[in-house]
PDB file of C-alpha atoms in Angstrom:
ATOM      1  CA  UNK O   1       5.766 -41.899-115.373  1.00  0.00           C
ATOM      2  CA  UNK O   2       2.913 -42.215-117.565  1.00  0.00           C
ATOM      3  CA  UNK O   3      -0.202 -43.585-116.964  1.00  0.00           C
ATOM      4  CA  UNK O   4      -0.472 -47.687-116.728  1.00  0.00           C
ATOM      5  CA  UNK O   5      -3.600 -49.542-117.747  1.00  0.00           C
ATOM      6  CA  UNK O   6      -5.170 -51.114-114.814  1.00  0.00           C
ATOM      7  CA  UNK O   7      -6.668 -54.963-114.346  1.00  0.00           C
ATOM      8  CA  UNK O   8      -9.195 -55.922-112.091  1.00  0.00           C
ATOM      9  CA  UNK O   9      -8.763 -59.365-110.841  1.00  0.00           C
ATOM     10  CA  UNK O  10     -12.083 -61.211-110.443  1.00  0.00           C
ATOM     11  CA  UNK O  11     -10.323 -64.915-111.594  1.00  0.00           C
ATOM     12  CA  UNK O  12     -11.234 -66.437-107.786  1.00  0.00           C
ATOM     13  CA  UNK O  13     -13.258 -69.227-106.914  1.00  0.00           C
ATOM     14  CA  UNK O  14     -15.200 -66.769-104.376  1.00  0.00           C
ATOM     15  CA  UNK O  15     -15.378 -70.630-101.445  1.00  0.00           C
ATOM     16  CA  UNK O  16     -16.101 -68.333 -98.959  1.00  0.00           C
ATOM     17  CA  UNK O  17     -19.521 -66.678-100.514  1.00  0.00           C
ATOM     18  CA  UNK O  18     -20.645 -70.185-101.609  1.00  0.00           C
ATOM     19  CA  UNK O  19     -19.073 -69.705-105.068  1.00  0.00           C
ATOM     20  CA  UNK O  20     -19.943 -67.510-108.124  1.00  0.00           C
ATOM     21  CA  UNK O  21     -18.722 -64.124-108.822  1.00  0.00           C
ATOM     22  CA  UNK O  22     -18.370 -61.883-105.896  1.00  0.00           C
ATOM     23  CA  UNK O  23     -18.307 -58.845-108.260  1.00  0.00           C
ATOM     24  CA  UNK O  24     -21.627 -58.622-109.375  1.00  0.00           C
ATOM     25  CA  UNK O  25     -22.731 -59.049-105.376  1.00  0.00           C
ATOM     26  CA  UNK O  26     -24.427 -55.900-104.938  1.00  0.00           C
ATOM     27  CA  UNK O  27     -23.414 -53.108-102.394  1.00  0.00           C
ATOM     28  CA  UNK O  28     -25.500 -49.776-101.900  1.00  0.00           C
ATOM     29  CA  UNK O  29     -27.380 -50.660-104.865  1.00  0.00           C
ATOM     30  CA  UNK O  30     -24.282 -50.947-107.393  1.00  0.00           C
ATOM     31  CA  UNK O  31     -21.983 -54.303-108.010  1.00  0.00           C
ATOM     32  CA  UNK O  32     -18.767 -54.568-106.492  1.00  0.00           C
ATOM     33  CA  UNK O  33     -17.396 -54.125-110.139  1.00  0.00           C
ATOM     34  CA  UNK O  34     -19.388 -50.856-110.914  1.00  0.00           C
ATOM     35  CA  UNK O  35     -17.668 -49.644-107.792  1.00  0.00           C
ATOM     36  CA  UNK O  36     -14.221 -50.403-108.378  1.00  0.00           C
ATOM     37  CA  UNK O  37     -14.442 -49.545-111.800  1.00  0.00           C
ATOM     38  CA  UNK O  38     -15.470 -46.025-110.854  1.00  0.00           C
ATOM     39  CA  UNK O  39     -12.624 -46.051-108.567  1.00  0.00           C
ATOM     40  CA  UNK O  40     -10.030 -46.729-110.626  1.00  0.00           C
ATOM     41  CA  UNK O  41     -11.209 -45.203-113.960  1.00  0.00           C
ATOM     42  CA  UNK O  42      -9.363 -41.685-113.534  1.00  0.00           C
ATOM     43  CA  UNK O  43      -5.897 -43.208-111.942  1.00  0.00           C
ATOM     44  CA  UNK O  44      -5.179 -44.950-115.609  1.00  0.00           C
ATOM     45  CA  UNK O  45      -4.859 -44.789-119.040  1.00  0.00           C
ATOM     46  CA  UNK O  46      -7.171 -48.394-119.827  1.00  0.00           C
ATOM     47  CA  UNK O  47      -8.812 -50.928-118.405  1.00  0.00           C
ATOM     48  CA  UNK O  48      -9.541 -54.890-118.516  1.00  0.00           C
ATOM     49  CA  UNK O  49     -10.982 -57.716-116.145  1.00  0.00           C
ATOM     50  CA  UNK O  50      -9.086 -60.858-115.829  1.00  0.00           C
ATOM     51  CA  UNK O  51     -11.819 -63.615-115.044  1.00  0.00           C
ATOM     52  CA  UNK O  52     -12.293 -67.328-115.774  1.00  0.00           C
ATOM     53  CA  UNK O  53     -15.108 -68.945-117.284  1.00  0.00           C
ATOM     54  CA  UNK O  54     -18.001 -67.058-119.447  1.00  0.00           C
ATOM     55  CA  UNK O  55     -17.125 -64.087-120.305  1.00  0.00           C
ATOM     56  CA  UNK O  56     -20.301 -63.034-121.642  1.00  0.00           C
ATOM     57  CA  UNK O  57     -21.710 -62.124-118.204  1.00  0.00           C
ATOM     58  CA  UNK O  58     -19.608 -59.440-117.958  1.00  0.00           C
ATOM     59  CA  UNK O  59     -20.734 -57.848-121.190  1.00  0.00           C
ATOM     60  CA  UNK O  60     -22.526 -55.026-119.910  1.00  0.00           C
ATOM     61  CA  UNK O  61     -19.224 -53.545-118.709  1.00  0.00           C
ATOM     62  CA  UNK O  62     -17.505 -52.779-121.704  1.00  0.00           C
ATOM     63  CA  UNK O  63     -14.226 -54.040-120.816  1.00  0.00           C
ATOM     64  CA  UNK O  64     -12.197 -56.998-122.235  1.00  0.00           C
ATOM     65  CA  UNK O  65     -12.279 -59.888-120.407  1.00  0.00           C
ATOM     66  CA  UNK O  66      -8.859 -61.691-119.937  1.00  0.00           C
ATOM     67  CA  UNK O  67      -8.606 -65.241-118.673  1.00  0.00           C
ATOM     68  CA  UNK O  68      -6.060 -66.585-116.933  1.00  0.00           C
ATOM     69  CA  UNK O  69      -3.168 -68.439-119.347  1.00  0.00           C
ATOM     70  CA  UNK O  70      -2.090 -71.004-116.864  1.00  0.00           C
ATOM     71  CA  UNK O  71      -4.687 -74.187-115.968  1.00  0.00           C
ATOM     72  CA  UNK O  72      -6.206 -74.943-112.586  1.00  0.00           C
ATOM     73  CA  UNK O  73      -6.487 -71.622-111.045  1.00  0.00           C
ATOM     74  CA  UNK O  74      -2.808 -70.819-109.615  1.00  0.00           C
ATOM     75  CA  UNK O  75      -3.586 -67.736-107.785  1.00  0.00           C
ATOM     76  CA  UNK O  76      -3.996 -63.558-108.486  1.00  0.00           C
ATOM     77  CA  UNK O  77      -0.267 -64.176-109.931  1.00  0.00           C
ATOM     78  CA  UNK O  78      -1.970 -65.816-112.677  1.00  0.00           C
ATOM     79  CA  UNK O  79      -4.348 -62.972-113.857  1.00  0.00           C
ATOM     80  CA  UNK O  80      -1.126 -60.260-113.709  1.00  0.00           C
ATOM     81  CA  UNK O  81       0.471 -62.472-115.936  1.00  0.00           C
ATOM     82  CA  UNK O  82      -3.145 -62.362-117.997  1.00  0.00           C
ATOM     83  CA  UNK O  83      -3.032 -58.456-117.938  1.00  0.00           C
ATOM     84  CA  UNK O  84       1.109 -57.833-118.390  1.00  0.00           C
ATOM     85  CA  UNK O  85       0.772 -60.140-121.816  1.00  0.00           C
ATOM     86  CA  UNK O  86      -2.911 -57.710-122.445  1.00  0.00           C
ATOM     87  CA  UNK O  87      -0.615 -54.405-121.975  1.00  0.00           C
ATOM     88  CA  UNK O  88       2.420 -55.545-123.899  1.00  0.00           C
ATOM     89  CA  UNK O  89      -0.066 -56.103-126.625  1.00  0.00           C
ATOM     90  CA  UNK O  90      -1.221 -52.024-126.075  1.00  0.00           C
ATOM     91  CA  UNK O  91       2.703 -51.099-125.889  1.00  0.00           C
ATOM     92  CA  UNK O  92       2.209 -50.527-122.470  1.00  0.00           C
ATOM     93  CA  UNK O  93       4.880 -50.444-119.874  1.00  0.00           C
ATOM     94  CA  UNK O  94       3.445 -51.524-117.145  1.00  0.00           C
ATOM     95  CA  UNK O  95       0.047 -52.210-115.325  1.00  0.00           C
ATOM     96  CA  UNK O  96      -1.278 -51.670-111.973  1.00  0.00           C
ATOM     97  CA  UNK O  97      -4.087 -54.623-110.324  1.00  0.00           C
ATOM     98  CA  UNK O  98      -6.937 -54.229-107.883  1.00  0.00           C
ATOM     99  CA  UNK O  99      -8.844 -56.611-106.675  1.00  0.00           C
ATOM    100  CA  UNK O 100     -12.656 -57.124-107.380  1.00  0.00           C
ATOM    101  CA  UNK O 101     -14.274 -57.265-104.492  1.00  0.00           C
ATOM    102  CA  UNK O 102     -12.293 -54.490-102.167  1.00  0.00           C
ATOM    103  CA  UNK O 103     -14.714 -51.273-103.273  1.00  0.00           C
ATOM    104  CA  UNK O 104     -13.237 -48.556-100.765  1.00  0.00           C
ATOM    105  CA  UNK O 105      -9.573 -48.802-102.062  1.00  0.00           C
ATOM    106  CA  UNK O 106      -7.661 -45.265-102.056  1.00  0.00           C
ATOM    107  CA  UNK O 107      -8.434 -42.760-104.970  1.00  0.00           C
ATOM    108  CA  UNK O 108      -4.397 -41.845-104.947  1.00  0.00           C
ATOM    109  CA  UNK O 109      -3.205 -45.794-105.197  1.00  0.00           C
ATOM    110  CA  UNK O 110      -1.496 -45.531-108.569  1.00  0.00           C
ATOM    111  CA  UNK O 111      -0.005 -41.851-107.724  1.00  0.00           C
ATOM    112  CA  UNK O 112       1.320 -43.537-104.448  1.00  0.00           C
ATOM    113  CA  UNK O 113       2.548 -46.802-105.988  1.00  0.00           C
ATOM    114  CA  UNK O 114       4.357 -45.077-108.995  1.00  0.00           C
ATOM    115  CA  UNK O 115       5.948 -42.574-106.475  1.00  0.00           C
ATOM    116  CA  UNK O 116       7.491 -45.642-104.739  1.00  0.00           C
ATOM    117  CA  UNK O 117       9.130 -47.295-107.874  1.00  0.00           C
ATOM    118  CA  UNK O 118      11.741 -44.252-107.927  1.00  0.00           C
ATOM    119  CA  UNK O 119      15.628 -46.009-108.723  1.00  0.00           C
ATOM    120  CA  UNK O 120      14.405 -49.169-109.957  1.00  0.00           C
ATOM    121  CA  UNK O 121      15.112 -51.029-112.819  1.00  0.00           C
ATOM    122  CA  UNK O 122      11.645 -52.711-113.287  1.00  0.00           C
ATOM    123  CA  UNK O 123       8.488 -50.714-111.168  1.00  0.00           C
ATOM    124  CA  UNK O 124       7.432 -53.504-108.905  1.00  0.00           C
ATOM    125  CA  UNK O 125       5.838 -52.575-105.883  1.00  0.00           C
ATOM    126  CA  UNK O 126       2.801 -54.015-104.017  1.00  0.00           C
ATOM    127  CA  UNK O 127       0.422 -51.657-101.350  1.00  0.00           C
ATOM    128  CA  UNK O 128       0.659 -52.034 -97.994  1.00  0.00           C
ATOM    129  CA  UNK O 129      -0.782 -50.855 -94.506  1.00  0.00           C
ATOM    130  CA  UNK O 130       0.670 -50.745 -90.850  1.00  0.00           C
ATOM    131  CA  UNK O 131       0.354 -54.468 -88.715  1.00  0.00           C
ATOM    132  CA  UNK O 132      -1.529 -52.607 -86.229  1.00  0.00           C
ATOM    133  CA  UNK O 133      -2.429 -55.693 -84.099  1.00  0.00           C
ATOM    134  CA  UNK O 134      -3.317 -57.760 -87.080  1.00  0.00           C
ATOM    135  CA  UNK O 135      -0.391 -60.901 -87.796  1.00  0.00           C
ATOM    136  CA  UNK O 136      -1.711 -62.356 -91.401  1.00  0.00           C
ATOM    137  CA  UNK O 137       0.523 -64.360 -93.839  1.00  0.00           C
ATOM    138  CA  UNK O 138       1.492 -61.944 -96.167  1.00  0.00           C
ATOM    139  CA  UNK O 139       3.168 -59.665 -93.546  1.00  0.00           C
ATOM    140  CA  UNK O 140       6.995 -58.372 -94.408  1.00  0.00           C
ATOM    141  CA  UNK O 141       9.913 -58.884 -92.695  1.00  0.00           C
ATOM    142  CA  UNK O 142       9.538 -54.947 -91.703  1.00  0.00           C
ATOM    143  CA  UNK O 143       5.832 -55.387 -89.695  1.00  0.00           C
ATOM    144  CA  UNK O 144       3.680 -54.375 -92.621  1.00  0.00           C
ATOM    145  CA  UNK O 145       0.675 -56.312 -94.361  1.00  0.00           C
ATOM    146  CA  UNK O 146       1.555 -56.447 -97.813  1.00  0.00           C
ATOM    147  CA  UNK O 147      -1.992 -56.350-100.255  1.00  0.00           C
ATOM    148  CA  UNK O 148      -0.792 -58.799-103.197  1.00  0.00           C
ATOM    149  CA  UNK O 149      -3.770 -58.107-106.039  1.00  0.00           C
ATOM    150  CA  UNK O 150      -2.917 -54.233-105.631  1.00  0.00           C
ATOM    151  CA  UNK O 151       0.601 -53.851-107.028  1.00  0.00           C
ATOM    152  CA  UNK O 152       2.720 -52.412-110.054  1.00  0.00           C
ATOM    153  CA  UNK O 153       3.714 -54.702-112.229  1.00  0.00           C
ATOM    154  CA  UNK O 154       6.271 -54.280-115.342  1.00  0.00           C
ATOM    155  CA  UNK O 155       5.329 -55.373-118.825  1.00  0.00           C
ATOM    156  CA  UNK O 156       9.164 -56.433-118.839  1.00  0.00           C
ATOM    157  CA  UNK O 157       8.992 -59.081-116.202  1.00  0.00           C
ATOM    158  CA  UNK O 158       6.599 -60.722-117.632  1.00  0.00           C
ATOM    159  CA  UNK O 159       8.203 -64.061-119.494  1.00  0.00           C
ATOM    160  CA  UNK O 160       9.834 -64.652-115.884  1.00  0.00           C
ATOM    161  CA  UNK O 161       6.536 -64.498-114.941  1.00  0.00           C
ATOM    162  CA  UNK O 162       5.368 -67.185-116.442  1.00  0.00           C
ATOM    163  CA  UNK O 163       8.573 -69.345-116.399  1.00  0.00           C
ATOM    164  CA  UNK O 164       7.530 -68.770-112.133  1.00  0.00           C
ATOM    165  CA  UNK O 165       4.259 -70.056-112.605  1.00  0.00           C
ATOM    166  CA  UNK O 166       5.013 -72.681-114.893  1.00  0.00           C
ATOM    167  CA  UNK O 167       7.166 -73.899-111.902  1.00  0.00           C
ATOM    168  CA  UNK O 168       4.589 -73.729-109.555  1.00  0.00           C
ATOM    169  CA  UNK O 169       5.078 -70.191-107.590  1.00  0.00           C
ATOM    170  CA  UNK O 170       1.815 -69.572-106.655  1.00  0.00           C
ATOM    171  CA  UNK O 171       2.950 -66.895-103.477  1.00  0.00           C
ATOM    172  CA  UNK O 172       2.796 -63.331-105.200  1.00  0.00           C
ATOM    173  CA  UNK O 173       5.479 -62.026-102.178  1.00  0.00           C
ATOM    174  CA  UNK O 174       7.939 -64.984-103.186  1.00  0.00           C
ATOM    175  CA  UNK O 175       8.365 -63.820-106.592  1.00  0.00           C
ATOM    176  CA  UNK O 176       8.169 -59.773-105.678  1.00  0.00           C
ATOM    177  CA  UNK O 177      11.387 -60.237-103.623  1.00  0.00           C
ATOM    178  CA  UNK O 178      13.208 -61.884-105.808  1.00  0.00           C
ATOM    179  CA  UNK O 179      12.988 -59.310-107.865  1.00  0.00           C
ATOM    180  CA  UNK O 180      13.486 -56.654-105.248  1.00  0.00           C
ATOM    181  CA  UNK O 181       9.704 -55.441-104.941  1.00  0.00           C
ATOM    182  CA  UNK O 182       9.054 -52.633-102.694  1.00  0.00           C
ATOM    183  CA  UNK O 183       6.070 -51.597-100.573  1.00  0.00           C
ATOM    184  CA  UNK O 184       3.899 -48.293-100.994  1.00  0.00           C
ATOM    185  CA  UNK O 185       2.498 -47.831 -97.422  1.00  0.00           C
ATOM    186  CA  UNK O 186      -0.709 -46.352 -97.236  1.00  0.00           C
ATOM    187  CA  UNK O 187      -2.816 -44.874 -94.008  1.00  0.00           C
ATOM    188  CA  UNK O 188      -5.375 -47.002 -92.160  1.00  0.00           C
ATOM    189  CA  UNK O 189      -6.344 -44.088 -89.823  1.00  0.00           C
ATOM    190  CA  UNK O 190      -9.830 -43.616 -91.161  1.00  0.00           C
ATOM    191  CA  UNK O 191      -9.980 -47.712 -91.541  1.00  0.00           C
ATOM    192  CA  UNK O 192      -8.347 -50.141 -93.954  1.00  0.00           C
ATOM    193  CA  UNK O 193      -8.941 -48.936 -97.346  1.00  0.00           C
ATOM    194  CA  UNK O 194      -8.253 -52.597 -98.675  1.00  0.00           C
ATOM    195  CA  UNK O 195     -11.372 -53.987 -96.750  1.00  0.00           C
ATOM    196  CA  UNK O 196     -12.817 -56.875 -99.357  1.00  0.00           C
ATOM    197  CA  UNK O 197     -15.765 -58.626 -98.896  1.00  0.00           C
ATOM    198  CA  UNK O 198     -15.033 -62.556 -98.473  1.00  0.00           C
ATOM    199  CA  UNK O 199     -17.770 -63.571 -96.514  1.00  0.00           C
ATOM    200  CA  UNK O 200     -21.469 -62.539 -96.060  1.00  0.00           C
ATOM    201  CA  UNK O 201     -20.730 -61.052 -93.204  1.00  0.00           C
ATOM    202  CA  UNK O 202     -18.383 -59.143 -94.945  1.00  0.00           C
ATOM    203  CA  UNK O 203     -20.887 -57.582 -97.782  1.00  0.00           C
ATOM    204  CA  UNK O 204     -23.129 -56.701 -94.153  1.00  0.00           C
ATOM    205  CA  UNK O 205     -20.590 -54.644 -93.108  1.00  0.00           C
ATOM    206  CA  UNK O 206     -19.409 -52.988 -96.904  1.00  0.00           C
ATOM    207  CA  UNK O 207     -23.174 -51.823 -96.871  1.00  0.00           C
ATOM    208  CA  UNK O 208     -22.771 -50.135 -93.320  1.00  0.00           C
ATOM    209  CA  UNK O 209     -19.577 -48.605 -95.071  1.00  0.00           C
ATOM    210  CA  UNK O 210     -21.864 -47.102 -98.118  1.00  0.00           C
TER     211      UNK O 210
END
């Protein structure tokens, strides 16, 4: 497979940090952004930013700045559907999302989720990592904790998409299985690589990681 373009999701409402944009918090003297643009610069062939609001204080990152197309914040769903309608633009296939605020995730995720999409009709496949002792909501039926803003997502999928949104799916898994999404495990031996900072207490311990 070639190369897909990659979208950063940074369209939350960031309740936890007291509001604002958790990817210009700063972590070992760089932004959260800076980070995971560095980070997922070499795995893809473009990038963009989906985020609500201003766009202009993102200028100084020279990406394009995608809002969501559906009102009143429906969820991460909401800025793939901003970046699939982006790529089909750049006559791109497909795209692959990380979220803003998770700095540490793995150098190999696009070589690992693009290995997984092998047989299918449409490349849809979220990350994942082993339960462990963790139980959170977005575990699968087979034990593991699915990571919904870092997935594969086809360009062709992308008017059922919408029609999902439009009818209120807000739940990233619920519309991955109906399509027959598949999971790309990755290792948690040397810690979670999809660690995100959601609290302060959160950005304390991202700066330990640094």
């Amino acid at each position: 497979m070639s190369l897909p373009l990659g979208v950063i999701l940074a369209g939350g409402l960031a309740t936890r940090m007291g509001g604002g944009d958790k990817a210009l918090l700063q972590v070992g003297g760089q932004t959260l952004l800076n980070r995971v643009i560095d980070r997922l610069q070499p795995q893809v062939a473009g990038m963009a930013l989906n985020a609500n609001g201003d766009a202009a204080r993102f200028d100084g990152f020279g990406l394009p700045v995608l809002p969501d197309s559906i009102d009143g914040f429906p969820g991460p769903l909401a800025g793939v559907l901003a970046g699939l309608d982006w790529a089909a633009e750049q006559g791109a296939e497909a795209i692959v999302t990380v979220a803003a605020d998770t700095p540490f995730f793995p150098a190999d995720l696009v070589a690992v989720l693009q290995d997984t999409v092998q047989g299918m009709a449409h490349p849809l496949v979220l990350a994942a990592t082993p339960r462990g002792e963790e139980k959170t909501k977005s575990m699968s039926r087979s034990g593991l904790i699915r990571h919904p803003t870092f997935g594969l997502w086809p360009v062709a999928l992308r008017d059922d998409l919408r029609a999902a949104l439009e009818e209120g799916i807000k739940k990233v898994v619920i519309w991955t299985e109906k399509h027959g999404g598949r999971e790309a495990v990755f290792d948690t031996e040397n810690g979670d690589p999809f660690f995100n900072v959601n609290t302060p207490d959160d950005l304390k311990a991202a700066e330990a990681m640094v």
